[in-house]
Amino acid sequence: MKKLIDKLEAEKNLEREEFKMLLTCEDDYLHERARAVRESFFGNQIYMRGLIEFTNYCKNDCYYCGLRCGNSDVVRYRLTFEQILECCAEGHELGFRTFVLQGGEDPYYTDDMLADLCSTIKATYPDCAITLSLGERSYDSYKRLFDAGADRYLLRQETSSDEHYAMLHPPEMTLSARKKCLWDLKEIGYQVGCGFMVGSPGQTLDHLVDDLFFIKELDPAMVGIGPFIPHKSSPYAEEKQGDLRLTLNCLAILRLMKPNLLLPATTALGTIEETGREMGVLAGGNVVMPNLSPLDAREKYMLYDNKICTDDGARKCRGCIARRMKKIGCEIAVTRGDYVHV
């Protein structure tokens, strides 16, 4: 296995069957090499993003998601312009230099509103980056938000198999439309993030290899990976959650494939394992995303069950993640943490 890991580090790619072997690898050398590569590019610096979940309305009915429009158990909310800016003000004081505006696909927030929000944040905090995670939009919409000050866009493809995508989404949603959005975002000039769930219903190792090959083709700045966690009000409520080791192996493989990648250790990792985010960093991750959302909104933004950090204020979340990173020899960087081409 060591030869295969060294080959990936040297060549940045493998054959399909070789990737499948690494995905199921139990050798800690995989994580050790990924950690060494991450440290060679970023030292012990971990980038911190401030997550603002500003709406849990969504027009889509994705079968795995707790916010899907068909879930009548959700107490819906929308943050006001002023509430979002208050989150940014608190985050800036705490050292956050990237704000991640995330929400369901909510038509209430028009391009005019979102462009005004982006330009206001940029004017108020010119030393900060804005990441958007708002789902599928038109090319013109993406372009307008980019021109208004948005720097990055996260849109997880969730799977790179058309057949598997159809298992997870209603018929009106297609993988081809999702991929077109990702290519549009790259063309416009965003630092683009894609990603996938590990262990989603119906997923095979071949599906995960398809994701690795798609990421190789897209060449994104960021990749968001987390384990699938079922939601009690979804059609997949009884499905098994994603495997921790397999998720960590995906992170490590991607770090070896793309050493300069922005790679979050996700909240979902911390949900299935108390030290999951630390384990994610030790497997090659270099981004953490504490929550800046108001407390009364956090408990309503439940993509999956048992989500952590729903009852801790922004200051407590920031202090907690800093302490966790310090325990594993890392430091939180008070910087935008932009993607750097090599």
Coordinates of C-alpha atoms in Angstrom, one line a residue:
M1 CA 0.0 0.0 0.0
K2 CA 2.9 2.4 0.7
K3 CA 4.0 2.2 -2.9
L4 CA 0.5 3.1 -4.1
I5 CA 0.3 6.1 -1.7
D6 CA 3.8 7.2 -2.9
K7 CA 2.7 6.9 -6.5
L8 CA -0.4 9.1 -5.9
E9 CA 1.7 11.7 -4.2
A10 CA 4.2 11.7 -7.1
E11 CA 1.8 11.4 -10.1
K12 CA -1.3 13.1 -8.6
N13 CA -3.5 10.4 -10.2
L14 CA -4.2 6.6 -10.2
E15 CA -6.1 4.0 -12.2
R16 CA -9.6 3.3 -11.1
E17 CA -8.8 0.0 -9.3
E18 CA -5.9 1.7 -7.5
F19 CA -8.2 4.4 -6.2
K20 CA -10.6 1.8 -4.9
M21 CA -7.8 0.1 -3.0
L22 CA -6.8 3.4 -1.4
L23 CA -10.4 4.3 -0.5
T24 CA -10.6 1.2 1.6
C25 CA -7.0 1.5 3.0
E26 CA -6.5 0.9 6.7
D27 CA -2.9 2.0 6.6
D28 CA -2.3 5.2 8.7
Y29 CA 0.6 6.1 6.3
L30 CA -2.1 7.5 3.9
H31 CA -3.1 10.1 6.5
E32 CA 0.5 10.7 7.5
R33 CA 1.5 11.5 4.0
A34 CA -1.5 13.8 3.4
R35 CA -0.8 15.6 6.6
A36 CA 2.9 16.1 5.6
V37 CA 1.8 17.5 2.2
R38 CA -0.7 19.9 3.9
E39 CA 2.0 21.1 6.3
S40 CA 4.5 21.6 3.4
F41 CA 2.1 24.0 1.7
F42 CA 0.3 25.6 4.7
G43 CA 2.5 25.0 7.7
N44 CA 0.3 24.6 10.8
Q45 CA -2.1 27.3 9.7
I46 CA -5.8 26.4 9.5
Y47 CA -8.2 28.7 7.7
M48 CA -11.3 29.7 9.5
R49 CA -14.6 30.6 7.7
G50 CA -17.6 32.1 9.4
L51 CA -20.8 30.3 8.4
I52 CA -24.0 32.4 8.2
E53 CA -27.0 30.2 7.4
F54 CA -29.4 32.9 6.4
T55 CA -32.4 31.0 5.1
N56 CA -33.7 27.5 5.5
Y57 CA -36.4 27.9 2.7
C58 CA -35.7 25.7 -0.3
K59 CA -37.6 25.2 -3.5
N60 CA -36.0 21.8 -4.1
D61 CA -37.0 18.4 -2.7
C62 CA -33.7 16.5 -2.5
Y63 CA -34.5 13.2 -0.9
Y64 CA -31.6 13.3 1.7
C65 CA -32.0 16.8 3.0
G66 CA -33.8 18.0 6.1
L67 CA -34.5 21.4 4.5
R68 CA -36.3 19.9 1.4
C69 CA -39.5 21.7 0.5
G70 CA -41.5 18.5 1.1
N71 CA -40.6 18.5 4.8
S72 CA -43.5 20.1 6.6
D73 CA -41.8 19.6 10.0
V74 CA -39.3 22.4 9.4
V75 CA -39.9 25.8 11.1
R76 CA -38.8 28.1 8.3
Y77 CA -36.9 31.4 8.8
R78 CA -35.1 34.1 6.8
L79 CA -32.5 36.5 8.3
T80 CA -32.9 40.1 7.5
F81 CA -30.2 42.2 5.8
E82 CA -29.5 43.8 9.2
Q83 CA -29.2 40.4 11.0
I84 CA -26.7 39.2 8.4
L85 CA -24.6 42.3 8.8
E86 CA -24.7 41.8 12.6
C87 CA -23.3 38.3 12.1
C88 CA -20.5 39.8 10.0
A89 CA -19.7 42.4 12.5
E90 CA -19.4 39.9 15.3
G91 CA -17.4 37.6 13.1
H92 CA -15.0 40.3 12.1
E93 CA -14.4 41.2 15.7
L94 CA -13.6 37.5 16.4
G95 CA -11.0 37.3 13.6
F96 CA -13.0 35.9 10.8
R97 CA -11.9 37.1 7.4
T98 CA -14.2 35.0 5.2
F99 CA -18.0 35.0 5.5
V100 CA -19.9 32.0 4.0
L101 CA -23.4 33.0 3.1
Q102 CA -25.3 29.7 2.9
G103 CA -29.0 28.9 2.4
G104 CA -31.5 26.8 0.5
E105 CA -32.5 27.8 -3.0
D106 CA -34.8 30.5 -1.8
P107 CA -36.4 32.7 -4.6
Y108 CA -37.3 35.3 -1.9
Y109 CA -33.7 36.6 -2.1
T110 CA -33.5 38.2 -5.5
D111 CA -30.3 39.0 -7.4
D112 CA -30.9 42.7 -6.4
M113 CA -31.0 41.8 -2.7
L114 CA -28.0 39.5 -2.8
A115 CA -25.9 41.8 -4.9
D116 CA -26.7 44.7 -2.5
L117 CA -25.7 42.4 0.4
C118 CA -22.4 41.4 -1.2
S119 CA -21.4 44.9 -2.1
T120 CA -22.3 46.2 1.4
I121 CA -20.3 43.5 3.1
K122 CA -17.3 44.2 0.9
A123 CA -17.5 47.9 1.4
T124 CA -17.8 47.4 5.2
Y125 CA -15.1 44.7 5.4
P126 CA -12.7 45.2 2.5
D127 CA -10.2 42.8 4.1
C128 CA -12.7 39.9 4.0
A129 CA -13.7 37.4 1.4
I130 CA -17.3 36.3 0.6
T131 CA -18.2 32.7 -0.1
L132 CA -21.7 32.0 -1.4
S133 CA -23.4 28.6 -1.2
L134 CA -26.9 29.2 -2.7
G135 CA -27.3 26.3 -5.1
E136 CA -28.0 26.4 -8.8
R137 CA -28.5 29.8 -10.5
S138 CA -28.2 31.2 -14.0
Y139 CA -24.9 32.4 -15.5
D140 CA -26.1 36.0 -15.4
S141 CA -27.0 35.7 -11.7
Y142 CA -23.6 34.2 -10.8
K143 CA -21.9 37.0 -12.8
R144 CA -23.8 39.7 -11.1
L145 CA -23.0 38.4 -7.6
F146 CA -19.3 38.1 -8.6
D147 CA -19.3 41.6 -9.8
A148 CA -20.9 42.7 -6.5
G149 CA -18.0 41.3 -4.5
A150 CA -18.5 37.5 -4.1
D151 CA -15.2 35.7 -4.3
R152 CA -16.0 32.0 -3.9
Y153 CA -18.9 29.7 -4.6
L154 CA -19.5 26.3 -3.1
L155 CA -21.8 24.0 -5.0
R156 CA -21.4 20.3 -4.2
Q157 CA -22.2 17.9 -7.0
E158 CA -23.0 15.3 -4.3
T159 CA -22.2 12.5 -6.8
S160 CA -20.7 12.3 -10.3
S161 CA -22.9 9.5 -11.5
D162 CA -26.1 10.4 -13.4
E163 CA -27.8 7.2 -12.1
H164 CA -26.8 7.8 -8.5
Y165 CA -27.8 11.5 -8.8
A166 CA -31.3 10.5 -9.8
M167 CA -31.5 8.3 -6.6
L168 CA -30.9 11.4 -4.5
H169 CA -32.9 14.1 -6.3
P170 CA -36.3 14.6 -7.8
P171 CA -36.6 14.2 -11.7
E172 CA -36.5 17.9 -12.4
M173 CA -32.9 18.1 -11.0
T174 CA -30.1 16.7 -13.1
L175 CA -26.4 16.2 -12.7
S176 CA -25.7 17.9 -16.1
A177 CA -27.4 21.1 -14.8
R178 CA -25.3 20.9 -11.7
K179 CA -22.1 20.4 -13.5
K180 CA -22.9 23.3 -16.0
C181 CA -23.3 25.6 -13.0
L182 CA -19.8 24.6 -11.8
W183 CA -18.2 25.2 -15.2
D184 CA -20.1 28.6 -15.4
L185 CA -18.7 29.6 -12.0
K186 CA -15.1 28.8 -13.1
E187 CA -15.5 30.7 -16.3
I188 CA -16.7 33.8 -14.4
G189 CA -13.7 33.7 -12.1
Y190 CA -14.9 32.4 -8.8
Q191 CA -12.8 30.3 -6.5
V192 CA -15.0 27.3 -7.0
G193 CA -15.8 24.6 -4.6
C194 CA -17.5 21.3 -5.3
G195 CA -17.9 18.2 -3.2
F196 CA -19.8 15.1 -2.3
M197 CA -21.3 13.0 0.5
V198 CA -19.6 9.8 1.6
G199 CA -21.9 6.9 2.2
S200 CA -25.0 8.4 0.6
P201 CA -27.8 5.8 -0.2
G202 CA -26.8 3.7 -3.2
Q203 CA -23.2 4.9 -3.3
T204 CA -20.5 2.5 -4.4
L205 CA -16.7 2.8 -4.5
D206 CA -17.0 3.3 -8.2
H207 CA -19.2 6.3 -7.6
L208 CA -16.5 7.8 -5.3
V209 CA -13.8 7.2 -7.9
D210 CA -16.1 9.0 -10.4
D211 CA -16.1 11.9 -8.0
L212 CA -12.3 11.9 -7.8
F213 CA -12.0 11.9 -11.6
F214 CA -14.5 14.7 -11.9
I215 CA -12.6 16.8 -9.4
K216 CA -9.4 16.1 -11.3
E217 CA -11.2 17.4 -14.4
L218 CA -12.8 20.5 -12.8
D219 CA -9.7 21.5 -10.9
P220 CA -11.6 23.4 -8.2
A221 CA -10.1 25.6 -5.4
M222 CA -12.2 23.9 -2.7
V223 CA -13.8 20.5 -2.1
G224 CA -16.3 20.0 0.7
I225 CA -16.6 16.3 1.8
G226 CA -18.7 15.0 4.7
P227 CA -20.3 11.8 5.7
F228 CA -23.9 11.2 4.8
I229 CA -26.1 11.6 7.9
P230 CA -29.8 10.8 7.7
H231 CA -32.5 13.2 8.6
K232 CA -35.5 11.8 10.5
S233 CA -38.0 13.6 8.2
S234 CA -36.4 12.4 4.9
P235 CA -37.1 9.4 2.7
Y236 CA -33.7 8.1 3.7
A237 CA -34.3 8.4 7.5
E238 CA -33.5 4.7 8.1
E239 CA -30.3 4.6 6.0
K240 CA -26.9 4.1 7.6
Q241 CA -24.7 7.1 8.1
G242 CA -21.4 7.5 6.2
D243 CA -18.2 5.8 7.4
L244 CA -15.7 7.9 9.2
R245 CA -12.6 6.1 7.9
L246 CA -13.8 6.2 4.3
T247 CA -14.5 9.9 4.6
L248 CA -11.0 10.6 6.1
N249 CA -9.5 8.5 3.3
C250 CA -11.2 10.7 0.7
L251 CA -9.8 13.8 2.3
A252 CA -6.3 12.3 2.4
I253 CA -6.5 11.1 -1.3
L254 CA -7.6 14.6 -2.4
R255 CA -4.8 16.3 -0.5
L256 CA -2.2 14.0 -2.3
M257 CA -3.9 14.7 -5.6
K258 CA -4.0 18.4 -5.2
P259 CA -1.6 19.7 -2.5
N260 CA -2.9 23.4 -2.6
L261 CA -6.5 22.5 -2.2
L262 CA -8.8 24.2 0.3
L263 CA -10.2 21.2 2.1
P264 CA -12.6 21.6 5.0
A265 CA -12.9 19.4 8.0
T266 CA -16.6 19.6 8.1
T267 CA -19.2 19.9 10.9
A268 CA -20.7 16.6 9.7
L269 CA -17.4 14.9 10.6
G270 CA -17.7 16.4 14.1
T271 CA -21.2 15.2 14.3
I272 CA -20.5 11.5 13.7
E273 CA -17.3 11.6 15.9
E274 CA -16.6 13.9 18.7
T275 CA -13.0 14.6 17.5
G276 CA -14.0 14.3 13.8
R277 CA -12.9 17.7 12.8
E278 CA -9.5 17.2 14.3
M279 CA -9.2 13.9 12.6
G280 CA -10.1 15.6 9.3
V281 CA -7.3 18.1 9.7
L282 CA -4.9 15.3 10.6
A283 CA -5.9 13.5 7.4
G284 CA -5.1 16.6 5.3
G285 CA -7.8 19.1 5.9
N286 CA -7.0 22.8 6.3
V287 CA -10.3 24.7 6.7
V288 CA -12.8 24.8 9.6
M289 CA -16.2 26.6 9.5
P290 CA -17.5 27.7 12.9
N291 CA -21.1 29.1 12.9
L292 CA -21.9 32.8 13.1
S293 CA -25.6 32.3 12.7
P294 CA -28.0 33.6 15.4
L295 CA -28.7 30.9 18.0
D296 CA -32.5 30.8 17.2
A297 CA -31.7 30.1 13.5
R298 CA -29.1 27.3 14.1
E299 CA -31.6 24.8 15.5
K300 CA -33.8 25.3 12.4
Y301 CA -31.0 24.8 9.9
M302 CA -30.9 21.0 10.2
L303 CA -29.6 19.4 7.0
Y304 CA -29.2 16.2 9.0
D305 CA -30.0 14.9 12.5
N306 CA -27.9 15.7 15.6
K307 CA -25.9 18.5 14.1
I308 CA -23.4 19.9 16.5
C309 CA -22.8 23.5 17.7
T310 CA -26.5 24.5 17.5
D311 CA -26.6 26.0 21.0
D312 CA -23.2 27.7 21.2
G313 CA -22.7 31.4 20.5
A314 CA -20.2 32.6 17.9
R315 CA -17.6 33.5 20.5
K316 CA -17.8 30.1 22.1
C317 CA -17.6 28.3 18.8
R318 CA -14.6 30.3 17.7
G319 CA -12.8 29.6 21.0
C320 CA -13.7 25.9 20.9
I321 CA -12.4 25.4 17.4
A322 CA -9.2 27.3 18.2
R323 CA -8.6 25.1 21.3
R324 CA -9.3 22.0 19.3
M325 CA -6.8 23.0 16.6
K326 CA -4.1 23.9 19.2
K327 CA -4.4 20.4 20.7
I328 CA -3.3 18.9 17.4
G329 CA -0.5 21.4 16.9
C330 CA -2.3 23.8 14.5
E331 CA -3.2 27.5 14.7
I332 CA -6.2 29.4 13.4
A333 CA -5.0 31.9 10.7
V334 CA -6.7 35.4 10.8
T335 CA -6.6 35.8 7.1
R336 CA -8.8 35.4 4.0
G337 CA -7.1 32.1 3.2
D338 CA -7.4 32.4 -0.5
Y339 CA -6.7 29.6 -2.9
V340 CA -3.1 29.9 -4.4
H341 CA -2.3 28.5 -7.8
V342 CA 0.9 26.5 -8.0

